[in-house]
Amino acid sequence: MGSLFPEVDVGATLQNVTHFLSVVLPKMVRISGQSMSDLKSPSYDGMPKSQPSGNATDSRIVRRLYAEEVVKRTIQAIKHCDKDCQNILDELYLQELSDTMCFMDLGFSESSYFHVWKPKALLQFADCYMLDDLHIFKKSSFDAV
């Protein structure tokens, strides 16, 4: 019998979310006309800071609007995570602190940060991000038939 929620491949999902937050998000921030320093998790209002020029092509406008939506949904997803996970995601991906600075600032041991807290934060983000599904699912034995 099938499941409503297929089994998540945790390792692959962690890699996918890390790629999204460290590669895709900064690119979307640049395209949207924002900077990472504009994205303080508690205060980002989701409103564009400048309007596209009147001579811009439709595809450029659509690209910018999509980038703005990615940024807005990312901030919303972070806000929907629990407080410790919000702090980790904010410090790592919005404030661009290193892992070492993050776990020291938040008072986690290095081991618990890397083995418990950071993976938990990334998986919560995947659960809360609603624009695209960042989960990677395990192949079921039925898919192979």
PDB file of C-alpha atoms in Angstrom:
ATOM      1  CA  MET A   1       0.000   0.000   0.000  1.00  0.00           C
ATOM      2  CA  GLY A   2       1.373   3.428  -0.941  1.00  0.00           C
ATOM      3  CA  SER A   3       2.147   6.170   1.511  1.00  0.00           C
ATOM      4  CA  LEU A   4       0.863   9.726   1.350  1.00  0.00           C
ATOM      5  CA  PHE A   5       4.399  10.924   2.112  1.00  0.00           C
ATOM      6  CA  PRO A   6       7.131   8.989   0.329  1.00  0.00           C
ATOM      7  CA  GLU A   7      10.305   8.220   2.279  1.00  0.00           C
ATOM      8  CA  VAL A   8      12.797  11.088   2.185  1.00  0.00           C
ATOM      9  CA  ASP A   9      16.425  10.419   1.282  1.00  0.00           C
ATOM     10  CA  VAL A  10      17.874  12.457   4.140  1.00  0.00           C
ATOM     11  CA  GLY A  11      21.445  12.702   2.825  1.00  0.00           C
ATOM     12  CA  ALA A  12      20.386  13.769  -0.662  1.00  0.00           C
ATOM     13  CA  THR A  13      17.829  16.217   0.743  1.00  0.00           C
ATOM     14  CA  LEU A  14      20.461  17.800   3.002  1.00  0.00           C
ATOM     15  CA  GLN A  15      22.737  18.255  -0.029  1.00  0.00           C
ATOM     16  CA  ASN A  16      19.894  19.710  -2.094  1.00  0.00           C
ATOM     17  CA  VAL A  17      18.860  22.207   0.598  1.00  0.00           C
ATOM     18  CA  THR A  18      22.489  23.205   1.218  1.00  0.00           C
ATOM     19  CA  HIS A  19      22.947  23.832  -2.521  1.00  0.00           C
ATOM     20  CA  PHE A  20      19.737  25.865  -2.632  1.00  0.00           C
ATOM     21  CA  LEU A  21      20.663  28.052   0.344  1.00  0.00           C
ATOM     22  CA  SER A  22      24.334  28.555  -0.521  1.00  0.00           C
ATOM     23  CA  VAL A  23      24.180  28.769  -4.347  1.00  0.00           C
ATOM     24  CA  VAL A  24      20.637  29.376  -5.604  1.00  0.00           C
ATOM     25  CA  LEU A  25      19.496  31.823  -2.898  1.00  0.00           C
ATOM     26  CA  PRO A  26      22.438  34.252  -3.291  1.00  0.00           C
ATOM     27  CA  LYS A  27      21.870  34.244  -7.062  1.00  0.00           C
ATOM     28  CA  MET A  28      18.146  34.962  -6.598  1.00  0.00           C
ATOM     29  CA  VAL A  29      18.987  37.751  -4.147  1.00  0.00           C
ATOM     30  CA  ARG A  30      21.262  39.382  -6.752  1.00  0.00           C
ATOM     31  CA  ILE A  31      18.680  39.007  -9.538  1.00  0.00           C
ATOM     32  CA  SER A  32      15.965  40.484  -7.308  1.00  0.00           C
ATOM     33  CA  GLY A  33      18.042  43.596  -6.712  1.00  0.00           C
ATOM     34  CA  GLN A  34      18.548  42.839  -3.018  1.00  0.00           C
ATOM     35  CA  SER A  35      21.669  42.149  -1.032  1.00  0.00           C
ATOM     36  CA  MET A  36      22.138  39.516   1.642  1.00  0.00           C
ATOM     37  CA  SER A  37      22.384  42.264   4.270  1.00  0.00           C
ATOM     38  CA  ASP A  38      18.824  43.348   3.324  1.00  0.00           C
ATOM     39  CA  LEU A  39      17.464  39.942   4.315  1.00  0.00           C
ATOM     40  CA  LYS A  40      17.280  40.064   8.071  1.00  0.00           C
ATOM     41  CA  SER A  41      14.864  37.227   8.749  1.00  0.00           C
ATOM     42  CA  PRO A  42      12.576  39.037  11.198  1.00  0.00           C
ATOM     43  CA  SER A  43      12.224  42.280   9.228  1.00  0.00           C
ATOM     44  CA  TYR A  44      12.226  41.430   5.512  1.00  0.00           C
ATOM     45  CA  ASP A  45       8.921  42.707   4.115  1.00  0.00           C
ATOM     46  CA  GLY A  46       9.029  40.918   0.749  1.00  0.00           C
ATOM     47  CA  MET A  47       8.546  44.110  -1.204  1.00  0.00           C
ATOM     48  CA  PRO A  48      10.813  44.864  -4.156  1.00  0.00           C
ATOM     49  CA  LYS A  49      13.293  47.663  -3.512  1.00  0.00           C
ATOM     50  CA  SER A  50      13.217  49.023  -7.054  1.00  0.00           C
ATOM     51  CA  GLN A  51      11.043  48.659 -10.109  1.00  0.00           C
ATOM     52  CA  PRO A  52      12.288  47.082 -13.344  1.00  0.00           C
ATOM     53  CA  SER A  53      13.090  49.661 -16.005  1.00  0.00           C
ATOM     54  CA  GLY A  54      10.474  50.320 -18.677  1.00  0.00           C
ATOM     55  CA  ASN A  55      12.758  48.980 -21.402  1.00  0.00           C
ATOM     56  CA  ALA A  56      13.279  45.572 -19.802  1.00  0.00           C
ATOM     57  CA  THR A  57      12.170  42.537 -21.757  1.00  0.00           C
ATOM     58  CA  ASP A  58       9.300  40.402 -20.530  1.00  0.00           C
ATOM     59  CA  SER A  59      11.612  37.501 -19.737  1.00  0.00           C
ATOM     60  CA  ARG A  60      13.843  39.747 -17.634  1.00  0.00           C
ATOM     61  CA  ILE A  61      10.839  41.044 -15.695  1.00  0.00           C
ATOM     62  CA  VAL A  62       9.528  37.521 -15.138  1.00  0.00           C
ATOM     63  CA  ARG A  63      12.993  36.366 -14.041  1.00  0.00           C
ATOM     64  CA  ARG A  64      13.236  39.193 -11.529  1.00  0.00           C
ATOM     65  CA  LEU A  65       9.725  38.595 -10.192  1.00  0.00           C
ATOM     66  CA  TYR A  66      10.486  34.886  -9.797  1.00  0.00           C
ATOM     67  CA  ALA A  67      13.732  35.731  -7.968  1.00  0.00           C
ATOM     68  CA  GLU A  68      11.822  38.065  -5.634  1.00  0.00           C
ATOM     69  CA  GLU A  69       9.319  35.288  -4.937  1.00  0.00           C
ATOM     70  CA  VAL A  70      12.127  32.808  -4.160  1.00  0.00           C
ATOM     71  CA  VAL A  71      13.635  35.282  -1.688  1.00  0.00           C
ATOM     72  CA  LYS A  72      10.251  36.016  -0.090  1.00  0.00           C
ATOM     73  CA  ARG A  73       9.374  32.320   0.257  1.00  0.00           C
ATOM     74  CA  THR A  74      12.821  31.558   1.678  1.00  0.00           C
ATOM     75  CA  ILE A  75      12.342  34.139   4.434  1.00  0.00           C
ATOM     76  CA  GLN A  76       8.849  32.779   5.133  1.00  0.00           C
ATOM     77  CA  ALA A  77      10.183  29.216   5.331  1.00  0.00           C
ATOM     78  CA  ILE A  78      12.897  30.226   7.788  1.00  0.00           C
ATOM     79  CA  LYS A  79      10.284  31.984   9.949  1.00  0.00           C
ATOM     80  CA  HIS A  80       8.214  28.772  10.061  1.00  0.00           C
ATOM     81  CA  CYS A  81      11.094  26.704  11.467  1.00  0.00           C
ATOM     82  CA  ASP A  82      11.541  26.359  15.218  1.00  0.00           C
ATOM     83  CA  LYS A  83      13.625  29.018  16.978  1.00  0.00           C
ATOM     84  CA  ASP A  84      16.957  27.150  17.131  1.00  0.00           C
ATOM     85  CA  CYS A  85      16.664  26.196  13.464  1.00  0.00           C
ATOM     86  CA  GLN A  86      15.743  29.782  12.528  1.00  0.00           C
ATOM     87  CA  ASN A  87      18.872  31.012  14.278  1.00  0.00           C
ATOM     88  CA  ILE A  88      21.101  28.500  12.479  1.00  0.00           C
ATOM     89  CA  LEU A  89      19.616  29.250   9.046  1.00  0.00           C
ATOM     90  CA  ASP A  90      19.726  33.000   9.649  1.00  0.00           C
ATOM     91  CA  GLU A  91      23.352  33.025  10.779  1.00  0.00           C
ATOM     92  CA  LEU A  92      24.595  30.637   8.084  1.00  0.00           C
ATOM     93  CA  TYR A  93      22.700  31.791   5.023  1.00  0.00           C
ATOM     94  CA  LEU A  94      21.472  35.337   5.678  1.00  0.00           C
ATOM     95  CA  GLN A  95      24.326  36.679   7.791  1.00  0.00           C
ATOM     96  CA  GLU A  96      26.816  34.424   5.959  1.00  0.00           C
ATOM     97  CA  LEU A  97      28.675  33.328   9.096  1.00  0.00           C
ATOM     98  CA  SER A  98      30.838  30.210   9.054  1.00  0.00           C
ATOM     99  CA  ASP A  99      29.676  26.971  10.665  1.00  0.00           C
ATOM    100  CA  THR A 100      32.257  27.476  13.420  1.00  0.00           C
ATOM    101  CA  MET A 101      31.049  30.990  14.211  1.00  0.00           C
ATOM    102  CA  CYS A 102      27.454  29.775  14.109  1.00  0.00           C
ATOM    103  CA  PHE A 103      27.790  26.899  16.571  1.00  0.00           C
ATOM    104  CA  MET A 104      29.982  28.969  18.893  1.00  0.00           C
ATOM    105  CA  ASP A 105      27.572  31.926  18.812  1.00  0.00           C
ATOM    106  CA  LEU A 106      24.537  29.723  19.450  1.00  0.00           C
ATOM    107  CA  GLY A 107      26.228  27.710  22.203  1.00  0.00           C
ATOM    108  CA  PHE A 108      26.142  24.282  20.549  1.00  0.00           C
ATOM    109  CA  SER A 109      28.974  21.792  20.761  1.00  0.00           C
ATOM    110  CA  GLU A 110      30.640  21.139  17.414  1.00  0.00           C
ATOM    111  CA  SER A 111      29.441  17.542  17.428  1.00  0.00           C
ATOM    112  CA  SER A 112      25.792  18.292  18.253  1.00  0.00           C
ATOM    113  CA  TYR A 113      25.753  21.164  15.752  1.00  0.00           C
ATOM    114  CA  PHE A 114      26.952  19.055  12.814  1.00  0.00           C
ATOM    115  CA  HIS A 115      25.175  15.812  13.721  1.00  0.00           C
ATOM    116  CA  VAL A 116      21.885  17.103  15.123  1.00  0.00           C
ATOM    117  CA  TRP A 117      21.131  20.809  14.834  1.00  0.00           C
ATOM    118  CA  LYS A 118      22.307  21.775  11.349  1.00  0.00           C
ATOM    119  CA  PRO A 119      20.699  18.726   9.661  1.00  0.00           C
ATOM    120  CA  LYS A 120      17.498  19.386  11.642  1.00  0.00           C
ATOM    121  CA  ALA A 121      17.467  23.024  10.471  1.00  0.00           C
ATOM    122  CA  LEU A 122      18.013  22.054   6.830  1.00  0.00           C
ATOM    123  CA  LEU A 123      15.282  19.392   6.928  1.00  0.00           C
ATOM    124  CA  GLN A 124      12.838  21.786   8.605  1.00  0.00           C
ATOM    125  CA  PHE A 125      13.597  24.326   5.896  1.00  0.00           C
ATOM    126  CA  ALA A 126      12.847  21.711   3.216  1.00  0.00           C
ATOM    127  CA  ASP A 127       9.519  21.000   4.937  1.00  0.00           C
ATOM    128  CA  CYS A 128       8.600  24.698   5.144  1.00  0.00           C
ATOM    129  CA  TYR A 129       9.742  25.960   1.727  1.00  0.00           C
ATOM    130  CA  MET A 130       6.627  25.938  -0.446  1.00  0.00           C
ATOM    131  CA  LEU A 131       7.709  27.315  -3.818  1.00  0.00           C
ATOM    132  CA  ASP A 132       9.534  24.146  -4.890  1.00  0.00           C
ATOM    133  CA  ASP A 133       9.913  20.772  -3.218  1.00  0.00           C
ATOM    134  CA  LEU A 134      13.502  20.532  -2.014  1.00  0.00           C
ATOM    135  CA  HIS A 135      13.067  16.975  -0.723  1.00  0.00           C
ATOM    136  CA  ILE A 136      14.735  14.106  -2.527  1.00  0.00           C
ATOM    137  CA  PHE A 137      12.752  10.909  -2.150  1.00  0.00           C
ATOM    138  CA  LYS A 138      14.002   7.352  -1.984  1.00  0.00           C
ATOM    139  CA  LYS A 139      13.072   5.194  -4.916  1.00  0.00           C
ATOM    140  CA  SER A 140      10.452   2.665  -3.921  1.00  0.00           C
ATOM    141  CA  SER A 141      10.715  -0.940  -5.002  1.00  0.00           C
ATOM    142  CA  PHE A 142       7.511  -0.405  -6.988  1.00  0.00           C
ATOM    143  CA  ASP A 143       9.200   2.256  -9.174  1.00  0.00           C
ATOM    144  CA  ALA A 144      11.684  -0.322 -10.462  1.00  0.00           C
ATOM    145  CA  VAL A 145       8.953  -2.592 -11.856  1.00  0.00           C
TER     146      VAL A 145
END
